[in-house]
mmCIF file of C-alpha atoms in Angstrom:
data_model
loop_
_atom_site.group_PDB
_atom_site.id
_atom_site.type_symbol
_atom_site.label_atom_id
_atom_site.label_comp_id
_atom_site.label_asym_id
_atom_site.label_seq_id
_atom_site.Cartn_x
_atom_site.Cartn_y
_atom_site.Cartn_z
ATOM 1 C CA MET A 1 93.490 80.975 98.625
ATOM 2 C CA ILE A 2 94.927 84.360 98.963
ATOM 3 C CA LYS A 3 96.130 85.581 102.441
ATOM 4 C CA PHE A 4 96.466 89.196 103.759
ATOM 5 C CA SER A 5 100.020 90.112 103.637
ATOM 6 C CA ASP A 6 100.848 87.900 100.617
ATOM 7 C CA GLU A 7 104.415 88.431 99.899
ATOM 8 C CA ARG A 8 103.563 89.194 96.016
ATOM 9 C CA LEU A 9 102.922 92.838 97.285
ATOM 10 C CA PRO A 10 105.558 94.717 99.179
ATOM 11 C CA GLN A 11 105.298 95.311 102.961
ATOM 12 C CA ARG A 12 104.573 98.950 102.355
ATOM 13 C CA PHE A 13 101.363 98.394 100.809
ATOM 14 C CA TRP A 14 100.071 95.982 103.255
ATOM 15 C CA ASP A 15 101.148 98.661 105.722
ATOM 16 C CA LYS A 16 98.328 101.086 104.282
ATOM 17 C CA VAL A 17 95.603 98.480 104.453
ATOM 18 C CA HIS A 18 92.895 97.634 107.379
ATOM 19 C CA VAL A 19 90.879 94.463 107.471
ATOM 20 C CA ALA A 20 87.340 95.544 107.950
ATOM 21 C CA GLU A 21 84.740 93.372 109.679
ATOM 22 C CA SER A 22 82.950 92.898 106.387
ATOM 23 C CA GLY A 23 86.074 91.154 104.886
ATOM 24 C CA CYS A 24 87.283 94.020 103.117
ATOM 25 C CA TRP A 25 90.675 94.887 103.015
ATOM 26 C CA GLU A 26 90.398 98.772 103.049
ATOM 27 C CA TRP A 27 93.166 101.072 101.748
ATOM 28 C CA LYS A 28 93.387 103.736 104.424
ATOM 29 C CA PRO A 29 95.573 106.561 103.100
ATOM 30 C CA GLY A 30 94.561 109.040 101.176
ATOM 31 C CA VAL A 31 91.659 108.186 99.220
ATOM 32 C CA SER A 32 90.594 110.277 96.315
ATOM 33 C CA GLY A 33 89.123 110.369 92.918
ATOM 34 C CA GLY A 34 86.015 108.403 93.860
ATOM 35 C CA TRP A 35 87.445 107.034 96.997
ATOM 36 C CA TYR A 36 89.901 104.669 95.372
ATOM 37 C CA GLY A 37 92.900 106.110 96.493
ATOM 38 C CA SER A 38 96.674 105.878 94.783
ATOM 39 C CA TYR A 39 99.606 103.741 95.310
ATOM 40 C CA TYR A 40 102.822 104.229 93.722
ATOM 41 C CA ARG A 41 104.358 101.577 91.714
ATOM 42 C CA ASP A 42 106.881 101.169 88.926
ATOM 43 C CA GLY A 43 107.542 104.938 88.885
ATOM 44 C CA ARG A 44 103.748 105.781 88.356
ATOM 45 C CA ASN A 45 100.540 106.122 90.683
ATOM 46 C CA VAL A 46 97.908 103.304 90.113
ATOM 47 C CA ARG A 47 94.764 102.489 91.987
ATOM 48 C CA PRO A 48 95.327 100.255 94.801
ATOM 49 C CA HIS A 49 92.769 97.756 93.865
ATOM 50 C CA ARG A 50 94.284 97.542 90.325
ATOM 51 C CA ALA A 51 97.816 96.963 91.820
ATOM 52 C CA ALA A 52 96.463 94.058 94.283
ATOM 53 C CA TYR A 53 94.591 92.184 91.389
ATOM 54 C CA GLU A 54 97.571 92.428 89.133
ATOM 55 C CA ALA A 55 99.774 91.131 91.781
ATOM 56 C CA LEU A 56 97.591 88.471 93.403
ATOM 57 C CA VAL A 57 95.297 87.270 90.692
ATOM 58 C CA GLY A 58 96.943 88.221 87.215
ATOM 59 C CA PRO A 59 96.988 90.683 84.393
ATOM 60 C CA ILE A 60 93.839 92.793 83.577
ATOM 61 C CA PRO A 61 93.079 92.047 80.102
ATOM 62 C CA GLU A 62 93.215 94.803 77.713
ATOM 63 C CA GLY A 63 89.819 97.080 77.603
ATOM 64 C CA LEU A 64 88.726 95.754 80.736
ATOM 65 C CA LEU A 65 88.522 97.320 84.460
ATOM 66 C CA VAL A 66 88.752 95.893 87.977
ATOM 67 C CA ARG A 67 85.216 95.951 89.565
ATOM 68 C CA HIS A 68 84.254 95.422 93.170
ATOM 69 C CA ASP A 69 81.688 92.986 94.207
ATOM 70 C CA CYS A 70 81.557 94.345 97.660
ATOM 71 C CA ASP A 71 80.610 97.741 96.124
ATOM 72 C CA ASN A 72 83.451 99.404 98.776
ATOM 73 C CA PRO A 73 85.742 101.431 96.391
ATOM 74 C CA PRO A 74 89.033 101.480 98.877
ATOM 75 C CA CYS A 75 88.853 97.489 99.009
ATOM 76 C CA VAL A 76 91.693 95.905 97.740
ATOM 77 C CA ASN A 77 90.859 92.246 98.578
ATOM 78 C CA PRO A 78 91.032 89.874 95.345
ATOM 79 C CA ALA A 79 88.114 87.925 96.417
ATOM 80 C CA HIS A 80 86.160 90.941 96.173
ATOM 81 C CA LEU A 81 87.473 92.121 92.874
ATOM 82 C CA ARG A 82 86.737 90.977 89.277
ATOM 83 C CA THR A 83 87.560 92.123 85.870
ATOM 84 C CA GLY A 84 84.592 93.528 83.392
ATOM 85 C CA THR A 85 83.610 96.196 80.866
ATOM 86 C CA ASP A 86 82.239 99.713 81.486
ATOM 87 C CA ARG A 87 78.771 98.106 80.437
ATOM 88 C CA ASP A 88 79.100 95.361 83.071
ATOM 89 C CA ASN A 89 80.108 98.139 85.831
ATOM 90 C CA ALA A 90 77.134 100.254 84.847
ATOM 91 C CA GLN A 91 74.868 97.206 85.104
ATOM 92 C CA ASP A 92 76.170 96.695 88.585
ATOM 93 C CA ARG A 93 75.535 100.202 89.549
ATOM 94 C CA ASP A 94 71.937 100.310 88.123
ATOM 95 C CA SER A 95 71.444 97.065 89.899
ATOM 96 C CA ARG A 96 72.599 98.382 93.261
ATOM 97 C CA GLY A 97 70.689 101.791 92.833
ATOM 98 C CA ARG A 98 73.448 103.789 92.680
ATOM 99 C CA ASN A 99 72.460 105.354 89.363
ATOM 100 C CA TRP A 100 71.442 109.278 90.422
ATOM 101 C CA ARG A 101 69.953 109.828 86.868
ATOM 102 C CA ALA A 102 67.825 106.816 87.019
ATOM 103 C CA SER A 103 66.132 108.272 90.184
ATOM 104 C CA ARG A 104 65.392 111.665 88.736
ATOM 105 C CA THR A 105 61.658 112.205 87.697
ATOM 106 C CA HIS A 106 62.117 115.772 86.045
ATOM 107 C CA CYS A 107 64.820 117.212 84.046
ATOM 108 C CA SER A 108 66.851 120.135 85.265
ATOM 109 C CA ASN A 109 63.931 122.439 83.675
ATOM 110 C CA GLY A 110 61.358 120.808 85.745
ATOM 111 C CA HIS A 111 59.748 118.850 82.857
ATOM 112 C CA PRO A 112 58.407 115.429 83.831
ATOM 113 C CA TYR A 113 60.287 112.294 82.254
ATOM 114 C CA ASP A 114 57.133 110.421 81.317
ATOM 115 C CA GLU A 115 56.459 108.262 78.399
ATOM 116 C CA LYS A 116 55.338 111.075 76.424
ATOM 117 C CA ASN A 117 57.984 113.788 77.260
ATOM 118 C CA THR A 118 61.138 111.368 77.256
ATOM 119 C CA TYR A 119 62.995 110.167 74.172
ATOM 120 C CA TRP A 120 66.329 107.721 74.448
ATOM 121 C CA ARG A 121 69.668 108.235 72.484
ATOM 122 C CA TYR A 122 72.798 106.467 73.029
ATOM 123 C CA GLY A 123 71.303 104.851 76.189
ATOM 124 C CA ARG A 124 70.491 108.221 77.675
ATOM 125 C CA ARG A 125 67.186 109.638 78.153
ATOM 126 C CA TYR A 126 66.364 113.129 77.073
ATOM 127 C CA CYS A 127 63.473 115.828 77.532
ATOM 128 C CA ARG A 128 61.316 116.244 74.511
ATOM 129 C CA ALA A 129 60.316 120.005 75.784
ATOM 130 C CA CYS A 130 63.855 120.855 76.435
ATOM 131 C CA ASN A 131 64.953 119.489 72.860
ATOM 132 C CA ARG A 132 62.012 121.491 71.246
ATOM 133 C CA ALA A 133 63.149 124.939 73.039
ATOM 134 C CA ALA A 134 66.779 124.238 72.035
ATOM 135 C CA VAL A 135 65.848 123.834 68.454
ATOM 136 C CA ARG A 136 63.536 127.009 68.516
ATOM 137 C CA ARG A 137 66.488 129.044 70.287
ATOM 138 C CA TYR A 138 68.859 127.741 67.420
ATOM 139 C CA THR A 139 66.388 128.587 64.606
ATOM 140 C CA ARG A 140 65.842 131.965 65.814
ATOM 141 C CA ARG A 141 69.218 132.410 66.210
ATOM 142 C CA ASN A 142 70.550 131.188 63.017
ATOM 143 C CA ILE A 143 67.836 131.629 60.635
ATOM 144 C CA GLY A 144 68.877 135.474 59.784
ATOM 145 C CA VAL A 145 72.398 134.111 58.870
ATOM 146 C CA VAL A 146 71.091 131.261 56.693
ATOM 147 C CA SER A 147 68.857 134.214 54.946
ATOM 148 C CA GLN A 148 71.596 136.607 54.451
ATOM 149 C CA ASP A 149 74.095 134.144 53.216
ATOM 150 C CA ARG A 150 71.451 133.083 50.390
ATOM 151 C CA GLY A 151 70.595 136.517 49.490
ATOM 152 C CA GLY A 152 74.126 137.646 49.475
ATOM 153 C CA ALA A 153 75.434 135.119 46.977
ATOM 154 C CA ALA A 154 75.415 136.130 43.434
#
């Protein structure tokens, strides 16, 4: 069992951590970039939750990131952290209802995201009406260029 103030991390790390009632060990100074904070280690800035994971659990496998089971970005408690892929992280986000795009019912131009007007590409949804309008604009803008190129070639 890993305990708060574990000696594998320096005291200057622990001086910046507060134990919350939820059981989270919250990083208190200067949170930025999505509320994760920054910790200077080995000549570079790292995310505090990554530093805690590497020191108290072990190395982070190549291509994986450290995810928060507690859904609290400043938390550095290794019991609340685990590694996973970007896809795992996105699935966590979606299952917790934090995907702002998923809750949108209309595109930015006001067209509904319904079965008839929506298509999916690379895991993301798009508006058919907006796509048709973009294709029309592109065609109008470039059709003259195409005609001139064809007519000018001898």
